[in-house]
Amino acid sequence: CRTGHGFFGEYYSHMRVPEDVGCPCGEEYQTRNHIIRDCDLHTAARRKLTDSLIDMTDKTIFGTNEGIIALSEFIKESGAFEKTERLEPEPQET
């Protein structure tokens, strides 16, 4: 998340990964900022950030110890930036 690499639309688009660039919430283009600041799917988890930080600027979130700790808690609670697609198990021989 901090470096801009991950399982989200903005990264897929930049790296030309053949994945959907939209957000599951319905936003057409899923950016890191959308996930952290706006996505309705992560409203509850976002409190980890808003309750811990003076402001929600990139400089605070990504450039301070408090920001990194709060961001880490947000990611753990929300599951944001994780690859959620599950591969189908391979059929077992009988």
mmCIF file of N, CA and C in Angstrom:
data_model
loop_
_atom_site.group_PDB
_atom_site.id
_atom_site.type_symbol
_atom_site.label_atom_id
_atom_site.label_comp_id
_atom_site.label_asym_id
_atom_site.label_seq_id
_atom_site.Cartn_x
_atom_site.Cartn_y
_atom_site.Cartn_z
ATOM 1 N N CYS A 1 0.828 -1.195 0.000
ATOM 2 C CA CYS A 1 0.000 0.000 0.000
ATOM 3 C C CYS A 1 0.872 1.257 0.000
ATOM 4 N N ARG A 2 1.851 1.268 0.845
ATOM 5 C CA ARG A 2 2.703 2.453 0.976
ATOM 6 C C ARG A 2 3.465 2.741 -0.320
ATOM 7 N N THR A 3 3.897 1.712 -1.001
ATOM 8 C CA THR A 3 4.680 1.893 -2.223
ATOM 9 C C THR A 3 3.828 1.944 -3.484
ATOM 10 N N GLY A 4 2.527 1.751 -3.340
ATOM 11 C CA GLY A 4 1.643 1.779 -4.499
ATOM 12 C C GLY A 4 1.530 0.452 -5.221
ATOM 13 N N HIS A 5 2.078 -0.604 -4.640
ATOM 14 C CA HIS A 5 1.993 -1.939 -5.222
ATOM 15 C C HIS A 5 0.952 -2.740 -4.445
ATOM 16 N N GLY A 6 0.096 -3.449 -5.150
ATOM 17 C CA GLY A 6 -0.867 -4.269 -4.431
ATOM 18 C C GLY A 6 -2.000 -4.725 -5.302
ATOM 19 N N PHE A 7 -2.956 -5.329 -4.662
ATOM 20 C CA PHE A 7 -4.110 -5.891 -5.353
ATOM 21 C C PHE A 7 -5.230 -4.862 -5.402
ATOM 22 N N PHE A 8 -5.065 -3.833 -6.253
ATOM 23 C CA PHE A 8 -6.108 -2.823 -6.432
ATOM 24 C C PHE A 8 -6.011 -2.246 -7.836
ATOM 25 N N GLY A 9 -7.113 -1.681 -8.297
ATOM 26 C CA GLY A 9 -7.259 -1.265 -9.680
ATOM 27 C C GLY A 9 -6.191 -0.338 -10.210
ATOM 28 N N GLU A 10 -5.798 0.639 -9.411
ATOM 29 C CA GLU A 10 -4.784 1.594 -9.846
ATOM 30 C C GLU A 10 -3.470 0.877 -10.186
ATOM 31 N N TYR A 11 -3.077 -0.077 -9.371
ATOM 32 C CA TYR A 11 -1.857 -0.843 -9.636
ATOM 33 C C TYR A 11 -2.037 -1.720 -10.876
ATOM 34 N N TYR A 12 -3.191 -2.391 -10.962
ATOM 35 C CA TYR A 12 -3.446 -3.238 -12.128
ATOM 36 C C TYR A 12 -3.339 -2.428 -13.418
ATOM 37 N N SER A 13 -3.926 -1.250 -13.419
ATOM 38 C CA SER A 13 -3.905 -0.411 -14.608
ATOM 39 C C SER A 13 -2.482 0.022 -14.949
ATOM 40 N N HIS A 14 -1.754 0.469 -13.959
ATOM 41 C CA HIS A 14 -0.380 0.951 -14.171
ATOM 42 C C HIS A 14 0.536 -0.171 -14.678
ATOM 43 N N MET A 15 0.366 -1.357 -14.124
ATOM 44 C CA MET A 15 1.239 -2.478 -14.480
ATOM 45 C C MET A 15 0.659 -3.345 -15.604
ATOM 46 N N ARG A 16 -0.492 -2.939 -16.121
ATOM 47 C CA ARG A 16 -1.178 -3.665 -17.198
ATOM 48 C C ARG A 16 -1.468 -5.114 -16.829
ATOM 49 N N VAL A 17 -1.924 -5.289 -15.604
ATOM 50 C CA VAL A 17 -2.347 -6.603 -15.131
ATOM 51 C C VAL A 17 -3.792 -6.802 -15.593
ATOM 52 N N PRO A 18 -4.100 -7.922 -16.217
ATOM 53 C CA PRO A 18 -5.456 -8.125 -16.741
ATOM 54 C C PRO A 18 -6.464 -8.464 -15.638
ATOM 55 N N GLU A 19 -6.728 -7.492 -14.786
ATOM 56 C CA GLU A 19 -7.688 -7.635 -13.690
ATOM 57 C C GLU A 19 -8.648 -6.459 -13.753
ATOM 58 N N ASP A 20 -9.797 -6.615 -13.134
ATOM 59 C CA ASP A 20 -10.791 -5.547 -13.038
ATOM 60 C C ASP A 20 -10.189 -4.376 -12.261
ATOM 61 N N VAL A 21 -10.329 -3.158 -12.783
ATOM 62 C CA VAL A 21 -9.778 -1.984 -12.108
ATOM 63 C C VAL A 21 -10.821 -1.275 -11.243
ATOM 64 N N GLY A 22 -12.038 -1.792 -11.257
ATOM 65 C CA GLY A 22 -13.098 -1.200 -10.447
ATOM 66 C C GLY A 22 -13.054 -1.703 -9.015
ATOM 67 N N CYS A 23 -13.712 -0.963 -8.146
ATOM 68 C CA CYS A 23 -13.796 -1.339 -6.735
ATOM 69 C C CYS A 23 -15.075 -2.144 -6.512
ATOM 70 N N PRO A 24 -15.044 -3.126 -5.628
ATOM 71 C CA PRO A 24 -16.264 -3.890 -5.336
ATOM 72 C C PRO A 24 -17.419 -3.032 -4.822
ATOM 73 N N CYS A 25 -17.130 -1.813 -4.352
ATOM 74 C CA CYS A 25 -18.193 -0.924 -3.874
ATOM 75 C C CYS A 25 -18.963 -0.293 -5.028
ATOM 76 N N GLY A 26 -18.446 -0.411 -6.248
ATOM 77 C CA GLY A 26 -19.103 0.170 -7.407
ATOM 78 C C GLY A 26 -18.329 1.314 -8.045
ATOM 79 N N GLU A 27 -17.314 1.821 -7.373
ATOM 80 C CA GLU A 27 -16.474 2.878 -7.951
ATOM 81 C C GLU A 27 -15.789 2.314 -9.198
ATOM 82 N N GLU A 28 -15.811 3.081 -10.290
ATOM 83 C CA GLU A 28 -15.282 2.592 -11.562
ATOM 84 C C GLU A 28 -13.781 2.336 -11.546
ATOM 85 N N TYR A 29 -13.035 3.145 -10.784
ATOM 86 C CA TYR A 29 -11.577 3.021 -10.772
ATOM 87 C C TYR A 29 -11.111 3.021 -9.325
ATOM 88 N N GLN A 30 -10.583 1.908 -8.888
ATOM 89 C CA GLN A 30 -10.178 1.726 -7.495
ATOM 90 C C GLN A 30 -8.744 2.222 -7.296
ATOM 91 N N THR A 31 -8.603 3.318 -6.567
ATOM 92 C CA THR A 31 -7.285 3.864 -6.270
ATOM 93 C C THR A 31 -6.946 3.620 -4.803
ATOM 94 N N ARG A 32 -5.686 3.776 -4.490
ATOM 95 C CA ARG A 32 -5.249 3.655 -3.104
ATOM 96 C C ARG A 32 -5.966 4.693 -2.242
ATOM 97 N N ASN A 33 -6.061 5.924 -2.746
ATOM 98 C CA ASN A 33 -6.736 6.973 -1.985
ATOM 99 C C ASN A 33 -8.216 6.675 -1.785
ATOM 100 N N HIS A 34 -8.863 6.122 -2.794
ATOM 101 C CA HIS A 34 -10.268 5.748 -2.657
ATOM 102 C C HIS A 34 -10.441 4.741 -1.517
ATOM 103 N N ILE A 35 -9.611 3.720 -1.504
ATOM 104 C CA ILE A 35 -9.709 2.685 -0.473
ATOM 105 C C ILE A 35 -9.489 3.279 0.919
ATOM 106 N N ILE A 36 -8.465 4.083 1.058
ATOM 107 C CA ILE A 36 -8.108 4.628 2.368
ATOM 108 C C ILE A 36 -9.093 5.693 2.842
ATOM 109 N N ARG A 37 -9.542 6.546 1.942
ATOM 110 C CA ARG A 37 -10.312 7.716 2.374
ATOM 111 C C ARG A 37 -11.810 7.655 2.116
ATOM 112 N N ASP A 38 -12.252 6.924 1.080
ATOM 113 C CA ASP A 38 -13.639 7.073 0.638
ATOM 114 C C ASP A 38 -14.479 5.806 0.550
ATOM 115 N N CYS A 39 -13.882 4.657 0.357
ATOM 116 C CA CYS A 39 -14.646 3.454 0.050
ATOM 117 C C CYS A 39 -15.634 3.109 1.170
ATOM 118 N N ASP A 40 -16.893 2.983 0.790
ATOM 119 C CA ASP A 40 -17.940 2.653 1.763
ATOM 120 C C ASP A 40 -17.755 1.276 2.390
ATOM 121 N N LEU A 41 -17.028 0.398 1.729
ATOM 122 C CA LEU A 41 -16.818 -0.938 2.268
ATOM 123 C C LEU A 41 -15.903 -0.938 3.492
ATOM 124 N N HIS A 42 -15.166 0.154 3.691
ATOM 125 C CA HIS A 42 -14.185 0.206 4.774
ATOM 126 C C HIS A 42 -14.448 1.326 5.777
ATOM 127 N N THR A 43 -15.679 1.771 5.855
ATOM 128 C CA THR A 43 -16.020 2.884 6.745
ATOM 129 C C THR A 43 -15.683 2.573 8.197
ATOM 130 N N ALA A 44 -16.078 1.417 8.681
ATOM 131 C CA ALA A 44 -15.832 1.067 10.089
ATOM 132 C C ALA A 44 -14.337 0.964 10.382
ATOM 133 N N ALA A 45 -13.597 0.298 9.504
ATOM 134 C CA ALA A 45 -12.155 0.133 9.707
ATOM 135 C C ALA A 45 -11.419 1.462 9.596
ATOM 136 N N ARG A 46 -11.975 2.383 8.816
ATOM 137 C CA ARG A 46 -11.326 3.685 8.616
ATOM 138 C C ARG A 46 -11.202 4.456 9.931
ATOM 139 N N ARG A 47 -12.007 4.130 10.905
ATOM 140 C CA ARG A 47 -11.912 4.799 12.206
ATOM 141 C C ARG A 47 -10.527 4.601 12.837
ATOM 142 N N LYS A 48 -9.846 3.504 12.490
ATOM 143 C CA LYS A 48 -8.475 3.280 12.965
ATOM 144 C C LYS A 48 -7.572 4.432 12.520
ATOM 145 N N LEU A 49 -7.845 4.954 11.351
ATOM 146 C CA LEU A 49 -7.054 6.065 10.832
ATOM 147 C C LEU A 49 -7.532 7.393 11.407
ATOM 148 N N THR A 50 -8.820 7.653 11.284
ATOM 149 C CA THR A 50 -9.338 8.960 11.682
ATOM 150 C C THR A 50 -9.240 9.201 13.184
ATOM 151 N N ASP A 51 -9.347 8.162 13.979
ATOM 152 C CA ASP A 51 -9.233 8.326 15.431
ATOM 153 C C ASP A 51 -7.785 8.480 15.886
ATOM 154 N N SER A 52 -6.845 7.973 15.100
ATOM 155 C CA SER A 52 -5.433 7.971 15.499
ATOM 156 C C SER A 52 -4.626 9.135 14.943
ATOM 157 N N LEU A 53 -5.095 9.745 13.860
ATOM 158 C CA LEU A 53 -4.268 10.728 13.153
ATOM 159 C C LEU A 53 -4.853 12.133 13.232
ATOM 160 N N ILE A 54 -3.973 13.106 13.269
ATOM 161 C CA ILE A 54 -4.384 14.508 13.277
ATOM 162 C C ILE A 54 -5.041 14.872 11.949
ATOM 163 N N ASP A 55 -4.461 14.402 10.861
ATOM 164 C CA ASP A 55 -5.029 14.652 9.540
ATOM 165 C C ASP A 55 -4.835 13.422 8.662
ATOM 166 N N MET A 56 -5.536 13.402 7.555
ATOM 167 C CA MET A 56 -5.512 12.243 6.663
ATOM 168 C C MET A 56 -4.708 12.543 5.391
ATOM 169 N N THR A 57 -3.655 13.324 5.509
ATOM 170 C CA THR A 57 -2.815 13.602 4.349
ATOM 171 C C THR A 57 -1.869 12.432 4.111
ATOM 172 N N ASP A 58 -1.394 12.308 2.876
ATOM 173 C CA ASP A 58 -0.420 11.265 2.563
ATOM 174 C C ASP A 58 0.820 11.398 3.443
ATOM 175 N N LYS A 59 1.243 12.629 3.679
ATOM 176 C CA LYS A 59 2.435 12.861 4.485
ATOM 177 C C LYS A 59 2.275 12.264 5.891
ATOM 178 N N THR A 60 1.099 12.407 6.471
ATOM 179 C CA THR A 60 0.856 11.860 7.806
ATOM 180 C C THR A 60 0.670 10.350 7.761
ATOM 181 N N ILE A 61 -0.143 9.861 6.826
ATOM 182 C CA ILE A 61 -0.447 8.428 6.757
ATOM 183 C C ILE A 61 0.796 7.606 6.414
ATOM 184 N N PHE A 62 1.542 8.037 5.405
ATOM 185 C CA PHE A 62 2.662 7.236 4.912
ATOM 186 C C PHE A 62 4.022 7.668 5.447
ATOM 187 N N GLY A 63 4.078 8.845 6.090
ATOM 188 C CA GLY A 63 5.374 9.370 6.466
ATOM 189 C C GLY A 63 5.632 9.537 7.949
ATOM 190 N N THR A 64 4.708 9.056 8.787
ATOM 191 C CA THR A 64 4.935 9.140 10.227
ATOM 192 C C THR A 64 4.748 7.769 10.857
ATOM 193 N N ASN A 65 5.378 7.553 11.977
ATOM 194 C CA ASN A 65 5.197 6.279 12.685
ATOM 195 C C ASN A 65 3.736 6.061 13.057
ATOM 196 N N GLU A 66 3.084 7.118 13.543
ATOM 197 C CA GLU A 66 1.677 7.004 13.916
ATOM 198 C C GLU A 66 0.826 6.633 12.704
ATOM 199 N N GLY A 67 1.146 7.236 11.562
ATOM 200 C CA GLY A 67 0.404 6.949 10.343
ATOM 201 C C GLY A 67 0.573 5.515 9.883
ATOM 202 N N ILE A 68 1.787 5.019 9.912
ATOM 203 C CA ILE A 68 2.058 3.648 9.482
ATOM 204 C C ILE A 68 1.364 2.655 10.412
ATOM 205 N N ILE A 69 1.399 2.917 11.709
ATOM 206 C CA ILE A 69 0.727 2.030 12.670
ATOM 207 C C ILE A 69 -0.783 2.050 12.432
ATOM 208 N N ALA A 70 -1.359 3.236 12.265
ATOM 209 C CA ALA A 70 -2.800 3.344 12.017
ATOM 210 C C ALA A 70 -3.176 2.695 10.689
ATOM 211 N N LEU A 71 -2.358 2.893 9.659
ATOM 212 C CA LEU A 71 -2.617 2.277 8.356
ATOM 213 C C LEU A 71 -2.565 0.760 8.467
ATOM 214 N N SER A 72 -1.603 0.255 9.195
ATOM 215 C CA SER A 72 -1.489 -1.189 9.393
ATOM 216 C C SER A 72 -2.739 -1.745 10.067
ATOM 217 N N GLU A 73 -3.229 -1.063 11.072
ATOM 218 C CA GLU A 73 -4.452 -1.502 11.763
ATOM 219 C C GLU A 73 -5.655 -1.441 10.829
ATOM 220 N N PHE A 74 -5.739 -0.388 10.025
ATOM 221 C CA PHE A 74 -6.814 -0.262 9.045
ATOM 222 C C PHE A 74 -6.792 -1.435 8.067
ATOM 223 N N ILE A 75 -5.610 -1.760 7.564
ATOM 224 C CA ILE A 75 -5.487 -2.851 6.590
ATOM 225 C C ILE A 75 -5.845 -4.186 7.231
ATOM 226 N N LYS A 76 -5.375 -4.429 8.448
ATOM 227 C CA LYS A 76 -5.704 -5.690 9.133
ATOM 228 C C LYS A 76 -7.203 -5.830 9.345
ATOM 229 N N GLU A 77 -7.838 -4.765 9.794
ATOM 230 C CA GLU A 77 -9.266 -4.836 10.093
ATOM 231 C C GLU A 77 -10.127 -4.887 8.843
ATOM 232 N N SER A 78 -9.728 -4.150 7.813
ATOM 233 C CA SER A 78 -10.560 -4.035 6.612
ATOM 234 C C SER A 78 -10.321 -5.143 5.595
ATOM 235 N N GLY A 79 -9.099 -5.688 5.563
ATOM 236 C CA GLY A 79 -8.751 -6.635 4.514
ATOM 237 C C GLY A 79 -8.452 -5.934 3.195
ATOM 238 N N ALA A 80 -8.415 -4.608 3.225
ATOM 239 C CA ALA A 80 -8.109 -3.844 2.016
ATOM 240 C C ALA A 80 -6.721 -4.207 1.504
ATOM 241 N N PHE A 81 -6.569 -4.150 0.213
ATOM 242 C CA PHE A 81 -5.306 -4.415 -0.477
ATOM 243 C C PHE A 81 -4.937 -5.895 -0.500
ATOM 244 N N GLU A 82 -5.842 -6.759 -0.106
ATOM 245 C CA GLU A 82 -5.588 -8.196 -0.176
ATOM 246 C C GLU A 82 -6.237 -8.765 -1.420
ATOM 247 N N LYS A 83 -5.660 -9.795 -1.937
ATOM 248 C CA LYS A 83 -6.247 -10.501 -3.075
ATOM 249 C C LYS A 83 -7.328 -11.421 -2.512
ATOM 250 N N THR A 84 -8.567 -11.139 -2.829
ATOM 251 C CA THR A 84 -9.664 -11.900 -2.240
ATOM 252 C C THR A 84 -10.157 -13.026 -3.134
ATOM 253 N N GLU A 85 -9.716 -13.032 -4.381
ATOM 254 C CA GLU A 85 -10.150 -14.079 -5.301
ATOM 255 C C GLU A 85 -9.609 -15.427 -4.845
ATOM 256 N N ARG A 86 -10.459 -16.404 -4.779
ATOM 257 C CA ARG A 86 -10.055 -17.756 -4.368
ATOM 258 C C ARG A 86 -9.976 -18.638 -5.604
ATOM 259 N N LEU A 87 -8.922 -19.381 -5.704
ATOM 260 C CA LEU A 87 -8.789 -20.318 -6.808
ATOM 261 C C LEU A 87 -9.606 -21.563 -6.505
ATOM 262 N N GLU A 88 -10.208 -22.097 -7.532
ATOM 263 C CA GLU A 88 -10.973 -23.325 -7.374
ATOM 264 C C GLU A 88 -9.991 -24.473 -7.116
ATOM 265 N N PRO A 89 -10.310 -25.341 -6.170
ATOM 266 C CA PRO A 89 -9.405 -26.483 -5.929
ATOM 267 C C PRO A 89 -9.360 -27.386 -7.157
ATOM 268 N N GLU A 90 -8.189 -27.937 -7.390
ATOM 269 C CA GLU A 90 -8.048 -28.856 -8.513
ATOM 270 C C GLU A 90 -8.805 -30.139 -8.192
ATOM 271 N N PRO A 91 -9.468 -30.708 -9.192
ATOM 272 C CA PRO A 91 -10.193 -31.961 -8.955
ATOM 273 C C PRO A 91 -9.211 -33.067 -8.546
ATOM 274 N N GLN A 92 -9.633 -33.837 -7.567
ATOM 275 C CA GLN A 92 -8.777 -34.947 -7.112
ATOM 276 C C GLN A 92 -9.164 -36.202 -7.865
ATOM 277 N N GLU A 93 -8.162 -37.004 -8.162
ATOM 278 C CA GLU A 93 -8.430 -38.249 -8.858
ATOM 279 C C GLU A 93 -9.094 -39.219 -7.884
ATOM 280 N N THR A 94 -10.037 -39.981 -8.424
ATOM 281 C CA THR A 94 -10.708 -40.980 -7.588
ATOM 282 C C THR A 94 -10.348 -42.373 -7.994
#
